[in-house]
Short mmCIF file of C-alpha atoms (C1' of nucleotides) in Angstrom, two decimals:
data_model
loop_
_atom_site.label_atom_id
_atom_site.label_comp_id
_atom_site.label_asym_id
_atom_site.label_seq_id
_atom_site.Cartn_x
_atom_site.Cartn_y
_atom_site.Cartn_z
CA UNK A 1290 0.00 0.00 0.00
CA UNK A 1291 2.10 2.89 1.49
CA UNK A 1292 5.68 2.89 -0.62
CA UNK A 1293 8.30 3.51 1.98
CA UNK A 1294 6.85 3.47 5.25
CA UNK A 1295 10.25 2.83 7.25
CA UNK A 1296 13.58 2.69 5.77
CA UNK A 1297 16.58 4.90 6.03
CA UNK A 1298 17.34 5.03 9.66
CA UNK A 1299 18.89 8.39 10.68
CA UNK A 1300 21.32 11.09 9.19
CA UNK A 1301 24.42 9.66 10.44
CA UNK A 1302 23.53 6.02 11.29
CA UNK A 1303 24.38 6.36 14.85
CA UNK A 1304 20.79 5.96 16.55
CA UNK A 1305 20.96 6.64 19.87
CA UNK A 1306 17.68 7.80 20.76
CA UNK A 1307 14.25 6.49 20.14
CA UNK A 1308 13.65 7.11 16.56
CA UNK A 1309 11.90 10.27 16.31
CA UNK A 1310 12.70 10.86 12.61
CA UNK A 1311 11.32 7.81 11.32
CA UNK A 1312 7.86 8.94 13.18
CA UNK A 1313 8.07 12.18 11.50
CA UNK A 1314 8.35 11.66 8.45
CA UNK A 1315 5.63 8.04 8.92
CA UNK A 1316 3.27 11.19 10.33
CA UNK A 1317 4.46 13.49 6.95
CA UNK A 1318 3.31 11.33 4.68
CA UNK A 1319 0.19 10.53 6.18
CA UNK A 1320 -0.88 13.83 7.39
CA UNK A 1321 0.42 15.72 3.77
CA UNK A 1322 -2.00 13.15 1.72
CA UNK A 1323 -4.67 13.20 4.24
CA UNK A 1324 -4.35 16.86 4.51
CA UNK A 1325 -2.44 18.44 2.35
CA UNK A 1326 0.69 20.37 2.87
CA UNK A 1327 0.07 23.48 3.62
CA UNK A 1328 -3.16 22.73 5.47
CA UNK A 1329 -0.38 20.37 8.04
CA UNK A 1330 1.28 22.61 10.69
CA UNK A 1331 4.39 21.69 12.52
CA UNK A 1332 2.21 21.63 15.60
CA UNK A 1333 -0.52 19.09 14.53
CA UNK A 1334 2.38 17.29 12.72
CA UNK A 1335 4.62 16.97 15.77
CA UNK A 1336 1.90 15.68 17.50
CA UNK A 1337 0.84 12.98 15.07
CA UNK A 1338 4.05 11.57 15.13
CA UNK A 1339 4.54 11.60 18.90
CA UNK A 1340 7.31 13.98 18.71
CA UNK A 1341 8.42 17.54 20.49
CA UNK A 1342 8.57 20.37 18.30
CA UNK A 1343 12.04 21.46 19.21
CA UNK A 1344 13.32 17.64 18.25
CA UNK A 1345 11.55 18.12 14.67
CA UNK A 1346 13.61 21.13 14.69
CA UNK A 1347 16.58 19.33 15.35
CA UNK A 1348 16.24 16.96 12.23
CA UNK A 1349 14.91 19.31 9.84
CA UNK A 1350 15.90 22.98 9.68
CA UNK A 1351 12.59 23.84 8.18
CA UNK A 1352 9.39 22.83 7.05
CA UNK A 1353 10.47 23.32 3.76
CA UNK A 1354 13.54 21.00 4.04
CA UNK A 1355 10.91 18.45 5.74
CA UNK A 1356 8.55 18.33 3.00
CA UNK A 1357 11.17 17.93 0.15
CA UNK A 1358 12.39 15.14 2.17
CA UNK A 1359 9.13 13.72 2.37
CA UNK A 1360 9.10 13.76 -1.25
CA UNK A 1361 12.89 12.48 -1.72
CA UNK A 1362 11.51 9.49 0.40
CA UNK A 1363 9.85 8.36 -2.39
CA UNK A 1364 12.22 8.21 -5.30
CA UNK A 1365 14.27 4.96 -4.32
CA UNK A 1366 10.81 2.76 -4.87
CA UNK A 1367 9.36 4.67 -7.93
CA UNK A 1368 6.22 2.51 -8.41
CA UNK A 1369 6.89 -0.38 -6.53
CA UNK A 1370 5.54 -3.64 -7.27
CA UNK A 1371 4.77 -2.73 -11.26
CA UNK A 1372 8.30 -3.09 -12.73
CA UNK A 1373 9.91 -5.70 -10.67
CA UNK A 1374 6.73 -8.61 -11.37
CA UNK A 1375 8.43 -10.44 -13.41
CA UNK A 1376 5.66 -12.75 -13.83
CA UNK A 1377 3.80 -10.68 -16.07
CA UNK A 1378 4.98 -9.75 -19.43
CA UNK A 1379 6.40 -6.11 -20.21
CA UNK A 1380 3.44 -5.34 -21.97
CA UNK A 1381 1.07 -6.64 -19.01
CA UNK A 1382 3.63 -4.30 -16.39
CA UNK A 1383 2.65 -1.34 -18.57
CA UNK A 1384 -0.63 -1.72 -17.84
CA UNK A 1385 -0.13 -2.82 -14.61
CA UNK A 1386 1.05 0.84 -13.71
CA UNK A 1387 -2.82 1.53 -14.03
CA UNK A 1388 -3.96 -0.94 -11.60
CA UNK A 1389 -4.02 1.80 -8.95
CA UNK A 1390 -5.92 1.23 -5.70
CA UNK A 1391 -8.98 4.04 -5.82
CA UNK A 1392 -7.65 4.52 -2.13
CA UNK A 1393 -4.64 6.38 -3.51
CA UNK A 1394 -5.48 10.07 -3.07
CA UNK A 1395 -2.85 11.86 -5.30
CA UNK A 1396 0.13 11.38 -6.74
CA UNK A 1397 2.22 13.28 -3.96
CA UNK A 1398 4.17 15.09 -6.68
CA UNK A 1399 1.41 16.59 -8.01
CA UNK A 1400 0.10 17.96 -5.02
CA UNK A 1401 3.04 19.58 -4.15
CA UNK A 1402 4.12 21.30 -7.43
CA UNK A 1403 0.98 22.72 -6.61
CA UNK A 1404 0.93 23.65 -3.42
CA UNK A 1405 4.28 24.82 -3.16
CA UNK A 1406 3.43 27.19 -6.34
CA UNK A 1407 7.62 27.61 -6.29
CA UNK A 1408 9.45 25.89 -9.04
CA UNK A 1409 12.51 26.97 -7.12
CA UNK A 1410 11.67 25.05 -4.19
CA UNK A 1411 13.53 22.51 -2.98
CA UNK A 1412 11.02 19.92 -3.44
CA UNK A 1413 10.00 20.72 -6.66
CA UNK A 1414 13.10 19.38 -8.34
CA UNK A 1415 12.38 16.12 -6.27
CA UNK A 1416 9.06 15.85 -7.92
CA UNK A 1417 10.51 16.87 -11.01
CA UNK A 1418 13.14 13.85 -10.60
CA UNK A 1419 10.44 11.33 -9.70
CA UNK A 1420 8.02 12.22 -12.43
CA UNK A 1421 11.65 11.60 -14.64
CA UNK A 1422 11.99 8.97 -13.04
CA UNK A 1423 8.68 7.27 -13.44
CA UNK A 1424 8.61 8.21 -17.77
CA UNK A 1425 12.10 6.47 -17.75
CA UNK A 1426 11.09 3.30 -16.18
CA UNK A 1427 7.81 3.23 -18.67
CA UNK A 1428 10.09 3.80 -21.39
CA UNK A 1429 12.50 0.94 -20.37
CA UNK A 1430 9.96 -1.42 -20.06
CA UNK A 1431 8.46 -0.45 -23.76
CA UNK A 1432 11.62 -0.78 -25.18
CA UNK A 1433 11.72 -4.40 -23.72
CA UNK A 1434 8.13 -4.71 -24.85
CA UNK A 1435 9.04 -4.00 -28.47
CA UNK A 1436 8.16 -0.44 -28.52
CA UNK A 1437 8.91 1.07 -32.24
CA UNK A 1438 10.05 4.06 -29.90
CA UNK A 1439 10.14 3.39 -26.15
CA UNK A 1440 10.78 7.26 -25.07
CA UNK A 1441 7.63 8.36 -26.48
CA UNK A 1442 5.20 5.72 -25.58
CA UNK A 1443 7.01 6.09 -21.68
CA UNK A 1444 6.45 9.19 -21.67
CA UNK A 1445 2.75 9.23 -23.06
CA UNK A 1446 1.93 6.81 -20.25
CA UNK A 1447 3.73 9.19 -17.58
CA UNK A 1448 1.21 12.01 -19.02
CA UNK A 1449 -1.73 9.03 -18.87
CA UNK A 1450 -0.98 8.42 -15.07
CA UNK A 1451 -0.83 11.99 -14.21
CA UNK A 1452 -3.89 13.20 -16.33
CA UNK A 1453 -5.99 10.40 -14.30
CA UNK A 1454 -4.86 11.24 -11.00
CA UNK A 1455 -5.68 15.11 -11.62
CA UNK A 1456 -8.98 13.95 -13.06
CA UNK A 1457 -9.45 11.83 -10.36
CA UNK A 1458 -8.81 14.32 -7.82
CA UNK A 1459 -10.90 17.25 -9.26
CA UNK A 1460 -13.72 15.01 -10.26
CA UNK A 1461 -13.73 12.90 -6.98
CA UNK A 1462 -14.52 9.63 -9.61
CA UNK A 1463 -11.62 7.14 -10.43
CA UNK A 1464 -10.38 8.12 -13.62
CA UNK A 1465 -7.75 5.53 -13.88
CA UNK A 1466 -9.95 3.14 -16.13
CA UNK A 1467 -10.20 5.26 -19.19
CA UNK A 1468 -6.16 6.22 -18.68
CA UNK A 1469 -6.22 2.36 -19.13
CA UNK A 1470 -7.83 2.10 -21.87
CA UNK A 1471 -5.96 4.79 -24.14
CA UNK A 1472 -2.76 2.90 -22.49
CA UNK A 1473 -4.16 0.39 -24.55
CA UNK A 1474 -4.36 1.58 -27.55
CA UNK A 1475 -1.00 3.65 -27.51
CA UNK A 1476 0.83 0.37 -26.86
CA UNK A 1477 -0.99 -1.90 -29.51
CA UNK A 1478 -0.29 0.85 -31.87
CA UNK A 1479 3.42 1.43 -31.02
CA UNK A 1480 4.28 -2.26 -31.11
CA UNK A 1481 4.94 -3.31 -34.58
CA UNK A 1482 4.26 -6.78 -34.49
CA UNK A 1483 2.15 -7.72 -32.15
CA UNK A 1484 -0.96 -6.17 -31.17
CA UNK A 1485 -3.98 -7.32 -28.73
CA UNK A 1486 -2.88 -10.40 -27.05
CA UNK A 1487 1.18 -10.07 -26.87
CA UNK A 1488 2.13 -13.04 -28.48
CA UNK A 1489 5.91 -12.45 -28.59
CA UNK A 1490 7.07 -13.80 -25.24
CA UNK A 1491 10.11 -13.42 -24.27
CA UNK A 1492 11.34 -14.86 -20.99
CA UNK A 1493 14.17 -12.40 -20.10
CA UNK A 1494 15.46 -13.63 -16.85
CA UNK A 1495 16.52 -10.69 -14.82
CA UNK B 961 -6.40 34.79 -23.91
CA UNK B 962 -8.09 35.38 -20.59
CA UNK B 963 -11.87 34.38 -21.05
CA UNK B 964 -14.33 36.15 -19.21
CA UNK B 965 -12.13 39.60 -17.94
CA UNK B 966 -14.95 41.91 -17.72
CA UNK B 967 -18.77 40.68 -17.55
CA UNK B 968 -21.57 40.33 -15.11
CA UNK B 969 -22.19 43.46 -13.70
CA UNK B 970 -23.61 43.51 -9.62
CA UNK B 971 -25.53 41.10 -7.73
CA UNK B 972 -28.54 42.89 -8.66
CA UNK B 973 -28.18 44.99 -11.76
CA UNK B 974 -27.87 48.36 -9.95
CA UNK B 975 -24.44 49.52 -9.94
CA UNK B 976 -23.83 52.93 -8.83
CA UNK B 977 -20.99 52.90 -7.53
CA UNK B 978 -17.43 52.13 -9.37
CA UNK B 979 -17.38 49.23 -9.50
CA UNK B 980 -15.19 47.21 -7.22
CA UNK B 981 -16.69 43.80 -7.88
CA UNK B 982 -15.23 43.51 -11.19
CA UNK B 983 -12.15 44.76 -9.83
CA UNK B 984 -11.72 42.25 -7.13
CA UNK B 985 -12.30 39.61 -9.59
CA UNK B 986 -10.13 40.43 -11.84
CA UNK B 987 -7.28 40.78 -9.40
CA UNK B 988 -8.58 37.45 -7.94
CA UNK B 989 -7.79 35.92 -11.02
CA UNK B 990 -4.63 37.43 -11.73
CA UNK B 991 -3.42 36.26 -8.67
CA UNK B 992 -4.94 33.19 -7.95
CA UNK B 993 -3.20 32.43 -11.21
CA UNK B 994 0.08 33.81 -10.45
CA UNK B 995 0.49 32.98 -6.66
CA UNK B 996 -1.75 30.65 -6.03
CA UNK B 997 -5.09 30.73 -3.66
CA UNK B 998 -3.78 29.77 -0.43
CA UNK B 999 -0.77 32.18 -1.35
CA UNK B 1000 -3.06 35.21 -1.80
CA UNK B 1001 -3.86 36.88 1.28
CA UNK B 1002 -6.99 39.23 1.22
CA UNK B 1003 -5.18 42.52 2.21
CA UNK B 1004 -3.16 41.54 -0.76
CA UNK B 1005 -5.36 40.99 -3.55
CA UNK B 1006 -7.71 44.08 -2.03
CA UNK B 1007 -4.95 46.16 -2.15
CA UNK B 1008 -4.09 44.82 -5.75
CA UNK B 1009 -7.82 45.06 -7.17
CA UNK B 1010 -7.57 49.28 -5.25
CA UNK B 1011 -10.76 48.07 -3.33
CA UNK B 1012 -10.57 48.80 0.43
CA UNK B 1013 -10.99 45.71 2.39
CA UNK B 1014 -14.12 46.47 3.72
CA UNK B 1015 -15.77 47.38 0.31
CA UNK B 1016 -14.66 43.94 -0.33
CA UNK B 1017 -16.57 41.84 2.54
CA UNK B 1018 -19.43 43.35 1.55
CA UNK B 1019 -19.17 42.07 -2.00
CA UNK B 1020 -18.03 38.61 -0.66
CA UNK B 1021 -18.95 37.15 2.25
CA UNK B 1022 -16.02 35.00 2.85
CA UNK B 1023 -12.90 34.26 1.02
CA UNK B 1024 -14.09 30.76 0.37
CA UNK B 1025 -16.99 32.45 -1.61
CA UNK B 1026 -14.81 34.71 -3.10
CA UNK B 1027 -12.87 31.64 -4.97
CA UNK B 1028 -16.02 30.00 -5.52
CA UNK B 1029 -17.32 33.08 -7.55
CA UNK B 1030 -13.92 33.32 -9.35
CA UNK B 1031 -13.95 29.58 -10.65
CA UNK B 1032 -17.78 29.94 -11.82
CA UNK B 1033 -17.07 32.90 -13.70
CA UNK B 1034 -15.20 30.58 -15.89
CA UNK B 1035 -18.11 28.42 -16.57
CA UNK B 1036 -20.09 30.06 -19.56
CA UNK B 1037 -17.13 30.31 -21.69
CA UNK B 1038 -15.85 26.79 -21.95
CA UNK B 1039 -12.63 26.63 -24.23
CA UNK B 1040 -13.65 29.71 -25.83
CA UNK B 1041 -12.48 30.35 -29.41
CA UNK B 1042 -12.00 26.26 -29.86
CA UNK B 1043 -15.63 24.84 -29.94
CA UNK B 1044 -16.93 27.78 -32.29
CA UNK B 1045 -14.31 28.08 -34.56
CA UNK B 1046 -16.53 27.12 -37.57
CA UNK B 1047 -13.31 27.47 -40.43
CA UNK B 1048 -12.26 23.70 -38.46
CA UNK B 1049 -13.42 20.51 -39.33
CA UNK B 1050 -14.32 18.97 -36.35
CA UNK B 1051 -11.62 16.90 -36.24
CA UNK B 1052 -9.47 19.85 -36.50
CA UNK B 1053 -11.32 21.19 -33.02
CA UNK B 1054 -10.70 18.69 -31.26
CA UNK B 1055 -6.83 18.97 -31.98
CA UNK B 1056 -6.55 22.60 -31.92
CA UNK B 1057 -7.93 22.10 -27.71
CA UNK B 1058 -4.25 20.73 -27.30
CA UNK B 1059 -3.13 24.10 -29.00
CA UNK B 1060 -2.79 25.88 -25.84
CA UNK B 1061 -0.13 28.95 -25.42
CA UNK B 1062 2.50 27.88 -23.07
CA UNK B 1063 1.88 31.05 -21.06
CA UNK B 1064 -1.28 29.14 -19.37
CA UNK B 1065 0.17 28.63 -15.77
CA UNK B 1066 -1.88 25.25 -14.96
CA UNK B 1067 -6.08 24.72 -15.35
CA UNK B 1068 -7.23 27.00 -12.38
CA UNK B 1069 -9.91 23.90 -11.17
CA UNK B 1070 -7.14 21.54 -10.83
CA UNK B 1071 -5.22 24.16 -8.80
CA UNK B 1072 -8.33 24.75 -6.66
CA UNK B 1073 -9.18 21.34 -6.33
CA UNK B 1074 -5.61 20.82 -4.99
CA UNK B 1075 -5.03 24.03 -2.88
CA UNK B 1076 -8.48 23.67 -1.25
CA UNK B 1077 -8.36 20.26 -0.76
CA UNK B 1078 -12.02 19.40 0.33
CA UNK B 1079 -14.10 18.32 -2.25
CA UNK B 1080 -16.98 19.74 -0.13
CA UNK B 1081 -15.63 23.10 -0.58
CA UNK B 1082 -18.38 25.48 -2.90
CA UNK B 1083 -15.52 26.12 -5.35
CA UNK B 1084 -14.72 22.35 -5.65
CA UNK B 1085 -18.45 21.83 -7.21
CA UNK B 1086 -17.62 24.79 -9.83
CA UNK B 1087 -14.63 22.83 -10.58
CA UNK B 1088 -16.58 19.84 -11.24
CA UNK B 1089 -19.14 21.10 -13.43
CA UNK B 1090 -16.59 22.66 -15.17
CA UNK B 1091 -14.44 19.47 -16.10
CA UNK B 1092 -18.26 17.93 -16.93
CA UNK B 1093 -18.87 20.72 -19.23
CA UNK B 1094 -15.77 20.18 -20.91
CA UNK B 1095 -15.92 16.58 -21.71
CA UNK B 1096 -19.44 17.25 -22.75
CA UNK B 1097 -18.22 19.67 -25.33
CA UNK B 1098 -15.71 17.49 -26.65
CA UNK B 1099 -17.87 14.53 -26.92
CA UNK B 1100 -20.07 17.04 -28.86
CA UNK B 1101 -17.47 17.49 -31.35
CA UNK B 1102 -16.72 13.68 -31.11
CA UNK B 1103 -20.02 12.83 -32.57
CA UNK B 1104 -19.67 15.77 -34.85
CA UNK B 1105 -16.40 14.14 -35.77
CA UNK B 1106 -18.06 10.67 -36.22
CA UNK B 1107 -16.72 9.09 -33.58
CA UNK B 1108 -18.14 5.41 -32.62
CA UNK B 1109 -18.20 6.24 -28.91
CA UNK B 1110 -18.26 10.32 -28.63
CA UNK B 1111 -18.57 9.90 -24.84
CA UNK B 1112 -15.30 7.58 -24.27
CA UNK B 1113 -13.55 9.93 -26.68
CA UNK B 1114 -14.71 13.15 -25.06
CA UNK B 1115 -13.69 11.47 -21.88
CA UNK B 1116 -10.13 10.24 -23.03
CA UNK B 1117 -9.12 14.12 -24.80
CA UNK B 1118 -10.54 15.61 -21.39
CA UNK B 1119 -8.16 13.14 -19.53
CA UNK B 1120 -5.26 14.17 -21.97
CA UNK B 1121 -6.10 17.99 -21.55
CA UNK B 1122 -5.51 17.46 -17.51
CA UNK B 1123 -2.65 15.48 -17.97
CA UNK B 1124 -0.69 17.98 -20.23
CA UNK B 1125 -1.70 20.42 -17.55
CA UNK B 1126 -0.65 18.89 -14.28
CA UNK B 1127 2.39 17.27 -16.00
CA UNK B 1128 3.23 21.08 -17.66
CA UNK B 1129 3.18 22.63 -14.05
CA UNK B 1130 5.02 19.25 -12.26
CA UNK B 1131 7.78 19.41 -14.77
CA UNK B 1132 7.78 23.08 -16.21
CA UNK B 1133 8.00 22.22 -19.38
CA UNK B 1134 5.72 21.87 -22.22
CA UNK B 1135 3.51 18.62 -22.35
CA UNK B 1136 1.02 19.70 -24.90
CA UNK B 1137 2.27 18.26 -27.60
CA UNK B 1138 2.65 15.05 -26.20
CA UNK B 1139 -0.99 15.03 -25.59
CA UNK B 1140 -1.86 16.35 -28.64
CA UNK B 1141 0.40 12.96 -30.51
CA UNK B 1142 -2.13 11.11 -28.30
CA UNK B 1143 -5.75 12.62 -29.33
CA UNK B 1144 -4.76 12.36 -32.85
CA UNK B 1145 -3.89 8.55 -32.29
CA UNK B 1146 -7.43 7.96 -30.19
CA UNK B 1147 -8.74 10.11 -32.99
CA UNK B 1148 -7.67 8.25 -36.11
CA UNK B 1149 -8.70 4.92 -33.70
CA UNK B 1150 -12.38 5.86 -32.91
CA UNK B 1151 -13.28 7.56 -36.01
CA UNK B 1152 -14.44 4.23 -38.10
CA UNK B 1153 -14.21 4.79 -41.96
CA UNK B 1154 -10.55 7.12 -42.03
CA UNK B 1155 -11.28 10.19 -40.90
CA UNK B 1156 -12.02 12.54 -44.20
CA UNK B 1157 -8.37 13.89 -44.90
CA UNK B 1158 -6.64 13.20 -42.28
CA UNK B 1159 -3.00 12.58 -43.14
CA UNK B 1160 -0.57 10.33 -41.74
CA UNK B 1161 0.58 11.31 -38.51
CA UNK B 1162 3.67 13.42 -38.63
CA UNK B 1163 3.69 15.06 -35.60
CA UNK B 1164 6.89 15.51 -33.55
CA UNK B 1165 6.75 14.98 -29.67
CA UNK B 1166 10.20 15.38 -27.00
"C1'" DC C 842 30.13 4.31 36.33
"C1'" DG C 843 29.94 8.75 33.76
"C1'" DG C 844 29.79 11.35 29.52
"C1'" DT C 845 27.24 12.62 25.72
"C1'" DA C 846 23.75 13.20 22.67
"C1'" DA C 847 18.72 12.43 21.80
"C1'" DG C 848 14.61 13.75 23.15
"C1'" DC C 849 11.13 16.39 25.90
"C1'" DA C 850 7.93 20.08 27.95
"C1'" DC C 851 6.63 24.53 27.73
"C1'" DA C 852 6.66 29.13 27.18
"C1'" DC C 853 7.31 32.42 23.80
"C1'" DC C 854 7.85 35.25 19.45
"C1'" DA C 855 6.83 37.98 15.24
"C1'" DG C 856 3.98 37.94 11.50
"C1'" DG C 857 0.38 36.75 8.54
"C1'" DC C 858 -4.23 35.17 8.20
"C1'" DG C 859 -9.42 35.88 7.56
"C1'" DG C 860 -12.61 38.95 9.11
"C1'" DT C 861 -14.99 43.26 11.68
"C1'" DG C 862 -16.28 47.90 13.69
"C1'" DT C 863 -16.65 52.55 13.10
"C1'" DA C 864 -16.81 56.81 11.22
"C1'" DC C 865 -16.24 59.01 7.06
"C1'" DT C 866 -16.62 60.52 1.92
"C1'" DT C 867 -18.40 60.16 -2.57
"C1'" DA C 868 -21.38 59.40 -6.45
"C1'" DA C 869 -25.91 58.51 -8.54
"C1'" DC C 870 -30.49 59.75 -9.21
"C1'" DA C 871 -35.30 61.31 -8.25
"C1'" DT D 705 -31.33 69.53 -3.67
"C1'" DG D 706 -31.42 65.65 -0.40
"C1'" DT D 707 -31.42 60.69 0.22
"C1'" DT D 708 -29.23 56.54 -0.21
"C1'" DA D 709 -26.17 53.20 -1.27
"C1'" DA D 710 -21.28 52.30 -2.65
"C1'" DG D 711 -16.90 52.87 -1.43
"C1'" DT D 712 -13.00 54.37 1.80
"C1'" DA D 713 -9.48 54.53 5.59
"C1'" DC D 714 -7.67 52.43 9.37
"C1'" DA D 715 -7.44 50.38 13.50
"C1'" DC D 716 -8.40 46.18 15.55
"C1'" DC D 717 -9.42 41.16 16.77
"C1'" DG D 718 -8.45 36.24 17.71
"C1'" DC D 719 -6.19 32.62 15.70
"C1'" DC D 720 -2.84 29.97 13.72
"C1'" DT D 721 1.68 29.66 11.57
"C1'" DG D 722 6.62 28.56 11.32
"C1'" DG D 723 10.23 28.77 14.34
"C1'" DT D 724 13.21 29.52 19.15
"C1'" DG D 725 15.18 29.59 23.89
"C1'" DT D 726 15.80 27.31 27.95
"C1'" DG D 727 16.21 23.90 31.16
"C1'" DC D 728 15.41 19.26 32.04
"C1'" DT D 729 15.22 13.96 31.56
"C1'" DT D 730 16.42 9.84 29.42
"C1'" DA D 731 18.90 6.33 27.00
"C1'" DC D 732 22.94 4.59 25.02
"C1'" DC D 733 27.66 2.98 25.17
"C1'" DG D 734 32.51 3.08 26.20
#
DNA sequence: CGGTAAGCACACCAGGCGGTGTACTTAACA
DNA sequence: TGTTAAGTACACCGCCTGGTGTGCTTACCG
């Protein structure tokens, strides 16, 4: 469900005390979807996550440096779960990436980019990174999927995940279906050779 | 460029003095565009629109009805100057939605539905209807077009629209285009007998 | 054991926020 | 002209925000 809930123990490694990092940034992510950002203050925040203001303080210099943290968080497991199942083919994974739990609020990325408002901010260029990051993967896997060009299909799926999690978020309706189905269609038509059922399968053992 | 600047008079029609409504609106969009909602103070955007604060509480009974009253002032003028061009086949409209100057910041109703955050919120319904409205229209066109399923295309180019916006503003960078390669794919695809003179698809995307 | 760093409780700050009260001036129109 | 509503100027409010200062307790580990 959550990607990331508790990894990366503290700055140095050293760990002395009783974790209070790891709680807030557990209470970040939960409170900034649930929430919002800028509707989270350090107050309500320190207290979700069990946590004295002045020791948040101590871990992050400022709220800002917390939230593009929060984001950073993220990047090591960019969609988790789609690209690594190996038992499906590379043309099933692309799809996969629309299997998305109506639970999911919004892609955190998004929210931020516009809540933040600041392109200079130090969190946008995390989101900017992940959202990268995510079209990159796509593309991989449609260049192993036989993609005539794997860039451009990636990155038309990147702009199908995030058009369905706007339009889910605005319209309060799961959008993700239809992003499926034009998924769809983009792949069949970028694969040369095989179209509906992938018949070319290629066991690459990874 | 900007639809709707100047239009609606008062609440009732009377108008004797200078008008401040109008002002305050138009400052609230300027600003709600530039900054952001939750970034825009009221002393700020009074002081802005040359309204005195108080002038502008009786115009407005909250702030929250304020932004409400600036997203429905978009409503009557959905896409203006796409739907009505009549020199456009209808395939044509349906592309030239995609044609969008890169100056547009990000859809104000996703922003909204974002910064406010609770789909309860007045504004949120504007925002809504608005992203209704616009599917509607394009499934219009759809049919227009020929389309076998006007609806499911309407749906998919609104999806692409909202994509190209939230991924322009995530990544500052231009991702019209890309969605614009994408309608003319779902285009081709749901128009059945070759759609009149369409050409093949040339169309150049990063 | 004792040193050291992590964490805590709490009071406090300046500043911005949405919103109001009050007393005043101006413009429209009959 | 006088009435009336629209607009103004400005001080003010309580509240919440991000962020600190200070002094204390606790846990780890050599």
């Amino acid at each position: 469900m959550d990607p990331m809930t508790e990894l990366e123990k503290g700055p140095t490694g050293r760990r002395r005390g009783r974790g209070a990092r790891e709680r807030i940034l557990s209470a970040s992510q939960r409170l900034f979807r649930e929430q919002g950002i800028n509707r989270t203050g350090m107050d309500q925040l320190c207290a979700a996550a069990e946590v004295s203001k002045r020791t948040a303080y101590q871990h992050f210099p400022s709220k800002d440096e917390l939230v593009a943290e929060y984001l950073r968080r993220f990047d090591p497991s960019v969609l988790p779960g789609v690209f690594d199942r190996t038992d499906l083919t590379p043309r099933e994974r692309l799809l996969a990436a629309f299997d998305i739990p109506p639970t999911t609020p919004l892609c955190p990325y998004i929210a931020a980019a516009v809540e933040l408002h600041d392109p200079r901010h130090p969190a946008s260029q995390y989101a900017r990174d992940y959202k990268k990051a995510v079209a990159a993967r796509l593309a991989d896997t449609a260049r192993e999927a036989g993609a005539a060009d794997p860039e451009q299909l990636g990155e038309q799926l990147a702009l199908l995940i995030d058009g369905a999690a706007a339009r889910t978020r605005v319209l309060d309706a799961d959008a993700f279906p239809t992003a499926a189905a034009i998924a769809a269609v983009l792949i069949d038509n970028a694969i040369p050779a095989a179209a509906g059922d992938d018949r070319r399968r290629e066991e690459v053992s990874s």
